[in-house]
PDB file of C-alpha atoms and ligand atoms in Angstrom:
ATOM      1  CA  UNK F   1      10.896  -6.047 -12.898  1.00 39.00           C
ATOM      2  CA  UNK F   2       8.066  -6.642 -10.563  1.00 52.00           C
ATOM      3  CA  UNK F   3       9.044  -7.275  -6.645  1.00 54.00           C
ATOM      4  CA  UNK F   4       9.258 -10.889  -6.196  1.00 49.00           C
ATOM      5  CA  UNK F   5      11.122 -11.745  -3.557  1.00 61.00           C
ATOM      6  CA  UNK F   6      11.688 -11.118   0.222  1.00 78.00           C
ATOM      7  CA  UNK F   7      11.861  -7.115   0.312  1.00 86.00           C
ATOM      8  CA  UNK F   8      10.075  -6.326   3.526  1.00 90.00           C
ATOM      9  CA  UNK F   9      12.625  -8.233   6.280  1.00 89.00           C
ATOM     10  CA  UNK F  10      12.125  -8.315  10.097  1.00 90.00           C
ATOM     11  CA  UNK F  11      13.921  -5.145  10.713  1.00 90.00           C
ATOM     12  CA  UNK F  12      12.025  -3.041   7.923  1.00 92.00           C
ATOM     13  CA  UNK F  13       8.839  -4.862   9.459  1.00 94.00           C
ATOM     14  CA  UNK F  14       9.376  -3.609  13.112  1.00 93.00           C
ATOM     15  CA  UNK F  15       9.752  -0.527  12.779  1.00 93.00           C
ATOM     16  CA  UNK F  16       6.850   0.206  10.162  1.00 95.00           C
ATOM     17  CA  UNK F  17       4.674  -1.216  12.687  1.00 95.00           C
ATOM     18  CA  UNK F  18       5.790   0.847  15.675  1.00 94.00           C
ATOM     19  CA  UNK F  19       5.534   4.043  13.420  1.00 94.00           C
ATOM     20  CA  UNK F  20       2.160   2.530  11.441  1.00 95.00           C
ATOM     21  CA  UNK F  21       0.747   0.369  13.914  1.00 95.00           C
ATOM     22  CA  UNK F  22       0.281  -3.373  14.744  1.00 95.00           C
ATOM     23  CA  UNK F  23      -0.891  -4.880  11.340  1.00 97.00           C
ATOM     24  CA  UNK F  24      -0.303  -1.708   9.344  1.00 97.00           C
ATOM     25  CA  UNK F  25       2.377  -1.800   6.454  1.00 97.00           C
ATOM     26  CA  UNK F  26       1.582   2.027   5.237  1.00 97.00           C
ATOM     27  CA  UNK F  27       0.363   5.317   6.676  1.00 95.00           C
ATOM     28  CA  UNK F  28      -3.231   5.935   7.766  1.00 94.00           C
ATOM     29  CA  UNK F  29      -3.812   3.189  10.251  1.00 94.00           C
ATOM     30  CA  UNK F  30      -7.619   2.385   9.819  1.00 96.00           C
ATOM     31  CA  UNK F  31      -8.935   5.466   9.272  1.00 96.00           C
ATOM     32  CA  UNK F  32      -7.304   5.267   5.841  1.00 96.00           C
ATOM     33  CA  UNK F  33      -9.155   2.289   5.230  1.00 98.00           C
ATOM     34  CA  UNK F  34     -12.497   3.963   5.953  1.00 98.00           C
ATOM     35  CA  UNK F  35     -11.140   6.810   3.506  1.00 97.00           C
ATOM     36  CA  UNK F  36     -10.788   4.898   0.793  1.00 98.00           C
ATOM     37  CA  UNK F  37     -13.880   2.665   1.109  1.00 98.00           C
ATOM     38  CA  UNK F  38     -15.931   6.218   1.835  1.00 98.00           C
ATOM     39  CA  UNK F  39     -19.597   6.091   0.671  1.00 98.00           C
ATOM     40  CA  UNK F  40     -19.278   2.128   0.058  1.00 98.00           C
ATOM     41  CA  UNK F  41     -21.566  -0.645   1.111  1.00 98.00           C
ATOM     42  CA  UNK F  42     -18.984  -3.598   1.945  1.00 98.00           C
ATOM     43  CA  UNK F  43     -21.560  -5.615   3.938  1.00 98.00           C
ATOM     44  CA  UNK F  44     -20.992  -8.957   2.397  1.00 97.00           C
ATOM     45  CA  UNK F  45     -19.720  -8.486  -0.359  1.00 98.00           C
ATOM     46  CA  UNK F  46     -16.126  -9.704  -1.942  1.00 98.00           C
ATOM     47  CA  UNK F  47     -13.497  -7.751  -1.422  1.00 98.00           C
ATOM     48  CA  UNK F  48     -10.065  -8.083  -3.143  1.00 98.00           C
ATOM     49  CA  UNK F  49      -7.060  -6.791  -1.100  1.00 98.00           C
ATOM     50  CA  UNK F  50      -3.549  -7.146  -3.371  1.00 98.00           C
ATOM     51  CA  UNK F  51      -0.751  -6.335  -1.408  1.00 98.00           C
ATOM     52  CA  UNK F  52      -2.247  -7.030   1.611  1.00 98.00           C
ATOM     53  CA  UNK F  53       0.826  -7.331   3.780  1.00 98.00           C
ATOM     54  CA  UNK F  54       0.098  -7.984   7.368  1.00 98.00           C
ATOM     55  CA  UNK F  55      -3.432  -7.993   6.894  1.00 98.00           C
ATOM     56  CA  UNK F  56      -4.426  -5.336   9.385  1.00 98.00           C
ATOM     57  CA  UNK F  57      -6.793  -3.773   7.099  1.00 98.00           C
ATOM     58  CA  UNK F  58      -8.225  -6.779   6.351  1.00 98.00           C
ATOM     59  CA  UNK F  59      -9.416  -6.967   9.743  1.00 98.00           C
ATOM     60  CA  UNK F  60     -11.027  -3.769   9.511  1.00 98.00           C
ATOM     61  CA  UNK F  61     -12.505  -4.095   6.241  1.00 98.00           C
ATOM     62  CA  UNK F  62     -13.922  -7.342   7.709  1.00 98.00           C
ATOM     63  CA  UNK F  63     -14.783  -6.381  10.902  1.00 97.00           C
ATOM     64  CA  UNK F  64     -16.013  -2.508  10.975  1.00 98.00           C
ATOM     65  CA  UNK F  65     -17.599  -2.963   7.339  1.00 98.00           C
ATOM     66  CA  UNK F  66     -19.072  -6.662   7.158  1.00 98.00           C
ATOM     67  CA  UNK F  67     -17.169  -7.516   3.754  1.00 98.00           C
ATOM     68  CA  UNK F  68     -15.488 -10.835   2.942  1.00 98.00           C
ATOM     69  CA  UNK F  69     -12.022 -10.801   2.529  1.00 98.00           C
ATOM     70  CA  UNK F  70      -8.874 -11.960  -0.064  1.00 98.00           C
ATOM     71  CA  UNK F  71      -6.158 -10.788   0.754  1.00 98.00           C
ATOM     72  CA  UNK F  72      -2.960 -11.867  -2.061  1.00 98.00           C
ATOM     73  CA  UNK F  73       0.440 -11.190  -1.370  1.00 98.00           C
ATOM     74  CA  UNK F  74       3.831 -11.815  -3.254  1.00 97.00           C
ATOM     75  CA  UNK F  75       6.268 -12.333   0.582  1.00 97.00           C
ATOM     76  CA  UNK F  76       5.489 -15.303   1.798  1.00 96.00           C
ATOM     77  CA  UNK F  77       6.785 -14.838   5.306  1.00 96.00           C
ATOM     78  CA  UNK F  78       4.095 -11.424   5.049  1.00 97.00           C
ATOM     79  CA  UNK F  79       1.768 -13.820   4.632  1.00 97.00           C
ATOM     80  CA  UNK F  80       2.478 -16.510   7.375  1.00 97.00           C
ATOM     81  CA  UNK F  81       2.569 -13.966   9.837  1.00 96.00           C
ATOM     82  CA  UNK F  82      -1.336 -12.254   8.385  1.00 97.00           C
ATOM     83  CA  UNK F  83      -2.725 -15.905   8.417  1.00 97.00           C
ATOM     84  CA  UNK F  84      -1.540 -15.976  12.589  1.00 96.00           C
ATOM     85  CA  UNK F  85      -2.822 -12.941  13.029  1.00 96.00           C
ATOM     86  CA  UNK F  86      -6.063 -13.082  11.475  1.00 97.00           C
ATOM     87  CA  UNK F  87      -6.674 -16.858  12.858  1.00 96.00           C
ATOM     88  CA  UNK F  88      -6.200 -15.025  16.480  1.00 95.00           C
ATOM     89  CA  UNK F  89      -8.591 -12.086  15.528  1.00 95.00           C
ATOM     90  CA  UNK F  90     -11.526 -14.425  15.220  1.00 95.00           C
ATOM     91  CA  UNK F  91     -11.892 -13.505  11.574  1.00 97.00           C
ATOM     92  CA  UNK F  92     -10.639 -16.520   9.630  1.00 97.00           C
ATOM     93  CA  UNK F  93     -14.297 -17.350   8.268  1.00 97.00           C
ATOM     94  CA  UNK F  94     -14.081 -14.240   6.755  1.00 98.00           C
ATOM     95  CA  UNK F  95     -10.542 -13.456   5.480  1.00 98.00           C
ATOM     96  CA  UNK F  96      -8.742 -15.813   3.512  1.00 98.00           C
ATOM     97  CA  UNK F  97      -5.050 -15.508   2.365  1.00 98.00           C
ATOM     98  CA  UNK F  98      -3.285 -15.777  -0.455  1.00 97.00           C
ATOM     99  CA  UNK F  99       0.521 -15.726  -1.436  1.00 97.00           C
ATOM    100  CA  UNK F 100       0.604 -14.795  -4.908  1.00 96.00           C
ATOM    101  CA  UNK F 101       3.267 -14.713  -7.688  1.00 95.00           C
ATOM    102  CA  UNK F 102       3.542 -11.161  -9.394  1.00 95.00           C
ATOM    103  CA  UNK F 103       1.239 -11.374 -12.671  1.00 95.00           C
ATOM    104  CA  UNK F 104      -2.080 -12.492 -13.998  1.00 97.00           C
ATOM    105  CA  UNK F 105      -4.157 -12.580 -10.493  1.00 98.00           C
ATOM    106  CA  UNK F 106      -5.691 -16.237  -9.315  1.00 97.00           C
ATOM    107  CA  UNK F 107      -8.597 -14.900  -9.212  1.00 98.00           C
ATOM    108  CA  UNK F 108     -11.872 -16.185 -12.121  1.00 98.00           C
ATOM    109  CA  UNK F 109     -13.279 -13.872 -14.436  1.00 98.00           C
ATOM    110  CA  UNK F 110     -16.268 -11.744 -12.898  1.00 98.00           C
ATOM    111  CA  UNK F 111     -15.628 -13.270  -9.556  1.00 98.00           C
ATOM    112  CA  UNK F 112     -14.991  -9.825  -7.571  1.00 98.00           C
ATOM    113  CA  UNK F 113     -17.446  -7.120  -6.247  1.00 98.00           C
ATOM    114  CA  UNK F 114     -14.650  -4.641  -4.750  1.00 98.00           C
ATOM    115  CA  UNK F 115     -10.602  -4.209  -5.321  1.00 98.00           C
ATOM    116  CA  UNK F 116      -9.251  -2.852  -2.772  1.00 98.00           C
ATOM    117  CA  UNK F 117      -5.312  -1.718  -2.237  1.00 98.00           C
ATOM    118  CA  UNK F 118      -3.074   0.503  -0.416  1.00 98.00           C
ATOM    119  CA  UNK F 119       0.587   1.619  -1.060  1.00 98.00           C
ATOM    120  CA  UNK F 120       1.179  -1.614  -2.900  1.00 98.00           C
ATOM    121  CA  UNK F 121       1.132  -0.837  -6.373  1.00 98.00           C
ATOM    122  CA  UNK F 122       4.008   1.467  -6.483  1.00 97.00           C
ATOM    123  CA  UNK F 123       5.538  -2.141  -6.854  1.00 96.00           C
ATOM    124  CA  UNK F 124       4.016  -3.388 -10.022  1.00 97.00           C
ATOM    125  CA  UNK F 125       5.885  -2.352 -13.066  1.00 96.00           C
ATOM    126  CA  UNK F 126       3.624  -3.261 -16.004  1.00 97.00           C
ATOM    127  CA  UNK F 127       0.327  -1.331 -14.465  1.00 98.00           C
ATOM    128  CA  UNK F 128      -1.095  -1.847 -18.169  1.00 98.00           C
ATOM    129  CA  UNK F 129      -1.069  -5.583 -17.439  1.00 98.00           C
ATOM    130  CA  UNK F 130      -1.933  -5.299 -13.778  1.00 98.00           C
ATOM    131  CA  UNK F 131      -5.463  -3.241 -14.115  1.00 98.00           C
ATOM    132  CA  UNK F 132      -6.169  -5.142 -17.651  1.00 98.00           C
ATOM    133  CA  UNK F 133      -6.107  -8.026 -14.789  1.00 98.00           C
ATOM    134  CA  UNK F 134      -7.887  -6.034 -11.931  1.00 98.00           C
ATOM    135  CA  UNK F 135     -10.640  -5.318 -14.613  1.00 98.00           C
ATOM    136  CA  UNK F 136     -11.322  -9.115 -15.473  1.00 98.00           C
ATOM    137  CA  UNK F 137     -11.371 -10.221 -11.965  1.00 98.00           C
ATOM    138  CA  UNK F 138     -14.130  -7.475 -10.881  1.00 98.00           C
ATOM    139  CA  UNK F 139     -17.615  -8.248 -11.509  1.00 98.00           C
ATOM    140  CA  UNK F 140     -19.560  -6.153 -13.740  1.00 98.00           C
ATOM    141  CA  UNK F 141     -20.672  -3.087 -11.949  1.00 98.00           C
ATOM    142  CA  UNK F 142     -17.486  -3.823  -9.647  1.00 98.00           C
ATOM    143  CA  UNK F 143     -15.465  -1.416  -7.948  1.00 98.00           C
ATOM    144  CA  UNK F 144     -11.752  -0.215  -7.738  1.00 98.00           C
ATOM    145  CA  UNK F 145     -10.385   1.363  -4.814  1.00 98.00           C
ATOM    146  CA  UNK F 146      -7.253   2.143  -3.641  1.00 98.00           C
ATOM    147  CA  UNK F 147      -3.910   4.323  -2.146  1.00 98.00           C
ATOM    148  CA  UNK F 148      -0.411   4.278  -3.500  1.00 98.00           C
ATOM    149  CA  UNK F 149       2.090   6.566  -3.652  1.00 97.00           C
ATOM    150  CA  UNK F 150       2.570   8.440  -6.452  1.00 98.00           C
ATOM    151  CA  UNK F 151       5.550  10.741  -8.201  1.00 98.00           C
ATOM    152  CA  UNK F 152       5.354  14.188  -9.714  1.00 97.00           C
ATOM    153  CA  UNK F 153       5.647  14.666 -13.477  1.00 97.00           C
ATOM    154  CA  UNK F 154       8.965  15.798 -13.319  1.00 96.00           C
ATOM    155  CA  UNK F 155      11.718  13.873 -13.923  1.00 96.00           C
ATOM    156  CA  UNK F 156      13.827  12.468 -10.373  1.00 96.00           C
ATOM    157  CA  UNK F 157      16.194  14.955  -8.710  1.00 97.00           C
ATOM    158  CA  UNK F 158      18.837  14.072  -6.365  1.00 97.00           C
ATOM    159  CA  UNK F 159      16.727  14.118  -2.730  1.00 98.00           C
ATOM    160  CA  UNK F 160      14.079  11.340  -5.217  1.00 97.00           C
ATOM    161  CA  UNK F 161      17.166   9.353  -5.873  1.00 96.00           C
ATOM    162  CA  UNK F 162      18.490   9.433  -2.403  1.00 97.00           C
ATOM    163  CA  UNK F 163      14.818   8.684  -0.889  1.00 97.00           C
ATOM    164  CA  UNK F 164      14.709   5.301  -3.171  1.00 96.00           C
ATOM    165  CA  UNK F 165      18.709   4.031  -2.063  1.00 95.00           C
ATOM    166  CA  UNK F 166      17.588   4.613   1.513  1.00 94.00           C
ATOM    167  CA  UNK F 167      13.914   3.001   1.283  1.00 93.00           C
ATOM    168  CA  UNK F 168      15.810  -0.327  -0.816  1.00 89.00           C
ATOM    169  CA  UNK F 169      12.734  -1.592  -2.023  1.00 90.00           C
ATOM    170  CA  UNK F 170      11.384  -1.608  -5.858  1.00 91.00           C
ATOM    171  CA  UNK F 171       9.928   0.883  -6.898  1.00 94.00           C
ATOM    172  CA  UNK F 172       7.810   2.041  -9.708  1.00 96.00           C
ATOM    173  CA  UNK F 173       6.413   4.884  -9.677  1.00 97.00           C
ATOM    174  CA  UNK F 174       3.707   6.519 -11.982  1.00 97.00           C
ATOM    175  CA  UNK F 175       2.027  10.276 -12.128  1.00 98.00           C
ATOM    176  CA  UNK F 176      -2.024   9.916 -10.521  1.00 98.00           C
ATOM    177  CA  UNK F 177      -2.900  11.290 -13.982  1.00 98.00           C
ATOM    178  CA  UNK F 178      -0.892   8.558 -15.889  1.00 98.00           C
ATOM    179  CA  UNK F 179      -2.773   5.948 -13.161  1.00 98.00           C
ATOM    180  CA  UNK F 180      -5.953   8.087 -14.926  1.00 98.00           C
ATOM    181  CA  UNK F 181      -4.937   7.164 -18.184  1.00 98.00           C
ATOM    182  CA  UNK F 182      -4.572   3.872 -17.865  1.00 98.00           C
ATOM    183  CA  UNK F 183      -7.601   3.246 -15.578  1.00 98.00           C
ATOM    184  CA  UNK F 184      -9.660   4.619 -18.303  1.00 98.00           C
ATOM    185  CA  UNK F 185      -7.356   2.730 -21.336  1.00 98.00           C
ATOM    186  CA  UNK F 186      -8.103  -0.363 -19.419  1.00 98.00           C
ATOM    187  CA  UNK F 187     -12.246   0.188 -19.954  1.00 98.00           C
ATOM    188  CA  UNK F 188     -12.804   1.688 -16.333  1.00 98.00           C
ATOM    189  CA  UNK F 189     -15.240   4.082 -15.998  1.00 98.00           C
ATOM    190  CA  UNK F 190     -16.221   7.121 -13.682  1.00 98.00           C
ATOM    191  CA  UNK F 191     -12.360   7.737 -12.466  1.00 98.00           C
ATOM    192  CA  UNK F 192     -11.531   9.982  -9.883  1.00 98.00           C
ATOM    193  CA  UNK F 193      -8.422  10.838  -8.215  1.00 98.00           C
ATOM    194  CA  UNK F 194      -7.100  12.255  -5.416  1.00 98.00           C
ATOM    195  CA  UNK F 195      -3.962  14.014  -4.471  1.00 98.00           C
ATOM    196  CA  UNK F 196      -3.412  13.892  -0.410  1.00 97.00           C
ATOM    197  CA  UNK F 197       0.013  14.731  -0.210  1.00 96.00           C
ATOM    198  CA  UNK F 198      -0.460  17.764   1.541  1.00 96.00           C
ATOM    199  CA  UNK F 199      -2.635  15.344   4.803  1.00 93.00           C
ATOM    200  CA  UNK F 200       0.344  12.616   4.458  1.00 95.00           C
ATOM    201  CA  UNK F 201       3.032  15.727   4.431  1.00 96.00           C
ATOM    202  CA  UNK F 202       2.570  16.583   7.642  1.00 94.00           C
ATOM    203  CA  UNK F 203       1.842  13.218   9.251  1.00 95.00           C
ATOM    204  CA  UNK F 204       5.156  12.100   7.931  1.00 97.00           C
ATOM    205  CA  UNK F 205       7.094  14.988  10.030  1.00 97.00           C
ATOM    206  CA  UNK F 206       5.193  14.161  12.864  1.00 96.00           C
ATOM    207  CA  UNK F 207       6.104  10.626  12.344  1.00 96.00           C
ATOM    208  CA  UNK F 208      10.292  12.010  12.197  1.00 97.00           C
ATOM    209  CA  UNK F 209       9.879  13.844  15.244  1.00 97.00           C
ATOM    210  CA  UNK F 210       8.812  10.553  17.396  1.00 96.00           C
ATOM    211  CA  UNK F 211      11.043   8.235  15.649  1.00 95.00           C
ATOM    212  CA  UNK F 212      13.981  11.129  17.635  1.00 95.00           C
ATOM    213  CA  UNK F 213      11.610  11.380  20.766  1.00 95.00           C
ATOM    214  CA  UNK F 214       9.332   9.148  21.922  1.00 93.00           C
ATOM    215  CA  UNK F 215       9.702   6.228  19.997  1.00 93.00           C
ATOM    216  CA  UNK F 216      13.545   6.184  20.274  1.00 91.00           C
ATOM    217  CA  UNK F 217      14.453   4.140  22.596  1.00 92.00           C
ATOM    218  CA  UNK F 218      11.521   1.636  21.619  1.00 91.00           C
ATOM    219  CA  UNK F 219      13.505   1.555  18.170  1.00 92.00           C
ATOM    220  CA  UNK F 220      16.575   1.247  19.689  1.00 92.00           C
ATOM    221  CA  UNK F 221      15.805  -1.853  21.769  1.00 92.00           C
ATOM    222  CA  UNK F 222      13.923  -3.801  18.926  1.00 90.00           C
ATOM    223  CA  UNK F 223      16.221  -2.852  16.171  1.00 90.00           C
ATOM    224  CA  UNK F 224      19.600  -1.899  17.856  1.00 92.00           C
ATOM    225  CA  UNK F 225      21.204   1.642  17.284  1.00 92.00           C
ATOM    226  CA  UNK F 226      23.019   1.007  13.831  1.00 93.00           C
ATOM    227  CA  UNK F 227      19.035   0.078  12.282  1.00 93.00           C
ATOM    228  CA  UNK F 228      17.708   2.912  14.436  1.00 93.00           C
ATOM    229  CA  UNK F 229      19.689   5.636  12.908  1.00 94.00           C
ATOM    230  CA  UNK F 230      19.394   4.257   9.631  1.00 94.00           C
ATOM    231  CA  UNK F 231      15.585   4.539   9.411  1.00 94.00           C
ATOM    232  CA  UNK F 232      15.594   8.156  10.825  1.00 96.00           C
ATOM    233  CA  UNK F 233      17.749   9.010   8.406  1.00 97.00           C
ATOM    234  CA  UNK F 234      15.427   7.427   5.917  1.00 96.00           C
ATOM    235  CA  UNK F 235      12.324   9.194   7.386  1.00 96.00           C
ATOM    236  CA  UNK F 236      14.303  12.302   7.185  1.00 98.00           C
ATOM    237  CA  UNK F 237      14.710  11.539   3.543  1.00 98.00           C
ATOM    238  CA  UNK F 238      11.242  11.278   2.800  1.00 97.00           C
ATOM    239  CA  UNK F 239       9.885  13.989   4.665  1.00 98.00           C
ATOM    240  CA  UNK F 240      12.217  16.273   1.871  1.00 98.00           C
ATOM    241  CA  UNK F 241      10.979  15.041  -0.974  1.00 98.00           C
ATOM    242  CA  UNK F 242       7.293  15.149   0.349  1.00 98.00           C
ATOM    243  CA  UNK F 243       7.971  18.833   1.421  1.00 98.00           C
ATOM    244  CA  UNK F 244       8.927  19.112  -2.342  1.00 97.00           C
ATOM    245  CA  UNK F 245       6.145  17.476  -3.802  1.00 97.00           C
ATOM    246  CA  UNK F 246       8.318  14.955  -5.762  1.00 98.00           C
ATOM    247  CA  UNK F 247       6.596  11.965  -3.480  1.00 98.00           C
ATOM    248  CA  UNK F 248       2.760  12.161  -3.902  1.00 98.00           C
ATOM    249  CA  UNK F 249       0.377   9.656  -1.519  1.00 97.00           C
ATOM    250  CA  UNK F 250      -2.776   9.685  -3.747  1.00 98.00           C
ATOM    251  CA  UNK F 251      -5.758   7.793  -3.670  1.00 98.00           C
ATOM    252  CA  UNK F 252      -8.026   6.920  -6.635  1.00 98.00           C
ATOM    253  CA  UNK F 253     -11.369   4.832  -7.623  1.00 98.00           C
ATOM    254  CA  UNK F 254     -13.016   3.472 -10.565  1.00 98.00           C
ATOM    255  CA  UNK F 255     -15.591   1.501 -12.112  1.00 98.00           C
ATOM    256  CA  UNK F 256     -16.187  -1.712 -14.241  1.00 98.00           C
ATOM    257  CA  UNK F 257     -19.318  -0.608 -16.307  1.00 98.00           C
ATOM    258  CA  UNK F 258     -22.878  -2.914 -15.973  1.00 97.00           C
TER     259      UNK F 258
HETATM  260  C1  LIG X 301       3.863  -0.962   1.708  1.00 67.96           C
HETATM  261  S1  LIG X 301       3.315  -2.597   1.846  1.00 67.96           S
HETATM  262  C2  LIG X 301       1.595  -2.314   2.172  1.00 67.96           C
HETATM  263  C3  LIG X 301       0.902  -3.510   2.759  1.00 67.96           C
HETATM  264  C4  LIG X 301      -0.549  -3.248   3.166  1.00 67.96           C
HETATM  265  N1  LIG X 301      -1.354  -2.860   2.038  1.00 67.96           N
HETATM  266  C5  LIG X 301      -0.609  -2.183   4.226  1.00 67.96           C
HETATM  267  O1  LIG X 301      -0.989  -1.040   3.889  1.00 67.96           O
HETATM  268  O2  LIG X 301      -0.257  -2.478   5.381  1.00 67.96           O
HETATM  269  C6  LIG X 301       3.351  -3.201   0.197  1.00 67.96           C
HETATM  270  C7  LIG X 301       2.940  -4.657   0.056  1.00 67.96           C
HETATM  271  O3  LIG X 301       2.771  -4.994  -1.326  1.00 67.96           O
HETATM  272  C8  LIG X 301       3.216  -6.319  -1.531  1.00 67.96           C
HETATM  273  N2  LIG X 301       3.410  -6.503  -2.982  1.00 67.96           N
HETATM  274  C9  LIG X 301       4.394  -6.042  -3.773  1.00 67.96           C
HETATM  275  N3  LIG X 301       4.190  -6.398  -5.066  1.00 67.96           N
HETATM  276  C10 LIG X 301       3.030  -7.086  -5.100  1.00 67.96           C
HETATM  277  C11 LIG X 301       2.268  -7.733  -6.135  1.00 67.96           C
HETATM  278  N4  LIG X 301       2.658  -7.722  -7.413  1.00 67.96           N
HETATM  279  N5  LIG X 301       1.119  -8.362  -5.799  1.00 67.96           N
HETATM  280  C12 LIG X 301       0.706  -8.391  -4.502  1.00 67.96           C
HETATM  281  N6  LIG X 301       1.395  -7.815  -3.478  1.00 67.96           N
HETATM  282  C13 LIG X 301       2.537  -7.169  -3.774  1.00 67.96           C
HETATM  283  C14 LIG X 301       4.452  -6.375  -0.646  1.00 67.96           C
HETATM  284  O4  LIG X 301       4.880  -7.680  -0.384  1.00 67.96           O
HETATM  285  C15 LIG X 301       3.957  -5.644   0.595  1.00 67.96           C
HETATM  286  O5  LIG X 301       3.316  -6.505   1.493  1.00 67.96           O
END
């Protein structure tokens, strides 16, 4: 099953923006977003966003690289709150805002120069279907660019299973050489991909050690202790199975041939 329904409430919300930043949904802040659209001339052209969640990096995308913006998402409340935010960041004639039912994309044939996503995907189950649909929507010559968060080939030990209970979201995670695989199955061309486990690795204990210090009594007062101790203990979680390489952030592109 594919996420469709409300997974990312207030609480969760809160406190991945005081850890992420204002906007941000996933690790990186902007200067993931120029990572992943390295090398790339946005200016003007159409850029797909799935899973665009608050729409932070829609404003940058927009506003530090000229592009014009979609942005789809499945939560509808996600969605409400992007649309206020971009409306106030002076951007609306260049972002537009989608909510989105999981499956075929709303998008026409052809109609997209540049898919864009980050840490989104981890939710779709059927990837087959997903980039079969990513490939149709991009233009000929189009490009696919993107984060998620990947597993390791083995299969899930205890600290994996413990990380997924605590995070309570849906997950599905694939191998970057399975994403590889199907990229290429799906008639993309000129794949590459890109473990950076080892740069989020040590962000993420960084991240722990202000969620105990500085940011603690910020957390406390927004979320209340019970939430507070639950998400370090979650962080905590994840920083294990990052130090054990079962959790792997990855990024990967690809290309719709002429
Ligand atoms: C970890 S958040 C990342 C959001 C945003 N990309 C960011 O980095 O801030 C994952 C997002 O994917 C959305 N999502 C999950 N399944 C989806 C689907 N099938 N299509 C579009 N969005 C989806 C969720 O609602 C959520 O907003």
């Amino acid at each position: 099953m594919s996420q469709n329904e409300e997974e990312y409430d207030h609480a969760l919300v809160a406190m991945l923006e005081l850890i992420w930043g204002e906007g941000f949904l996933s690790p990186g802040g902007p200067q993931a977003v120029r990572e992943i659209v390295s090398g790339l001339d946005l200016e003007d052209k159409l850029v797909l966003d799935i899973g665009c969640g608050l729409g932070g990096l829609d404003i940058i995308l927009a506003s530090e690289f000229g592009a014009r913006v979609i942005g789809l998402d499945v939560e509808i409340d996600l969605v409400r709150r992007a649309v206020e935010k971009i409306g106030k960041s002076g951007l609306s004639d260049r972002i537009t805002l989608q909510h989105c039912e999981p499956g075929p994309l709303p998008q026409a044939d052809n109609e997209i120069d540049i898919v864009f996503g980050k840490d989104s995907w981890i939710h779709v189950e059927d990837k087959r279907a997903f980039f079969t649909e990513v490939f149709r929507v991009l233009k000929p010559g189009g490009i696919l660019t993107a984060g998620d968060w990947m597993r390791s080939a083995k299969p899930y030990g205890k600290d994996m299973e413990y990380f997924f209970e605590m995070e309570g979201l849906t997950y599905h995670m694939e191998t970057l050489e399975i994403y590889g695989d199907i990229l290429h199955q799906c008639g993309f061309v000129d794949i590459s991909l890109d473990d950076v486990a080892e740069q989020y690795r040590a962000q993420s204990h960084q991240e722990y050690a202000n969620m105990k210090g500085p940011l603690k009594q910020q957390m406390a007062d927004s979320l209340g202790e019970e939430k507070q101790a639950y998400f370090i203990e979650n962080w905590r979680a994840m920083t294990v199975v990052l130090d054990s390489g079962e959790l792997r952030p990855a990024r990967f592109r690809a290309h719709k041939p002429l």
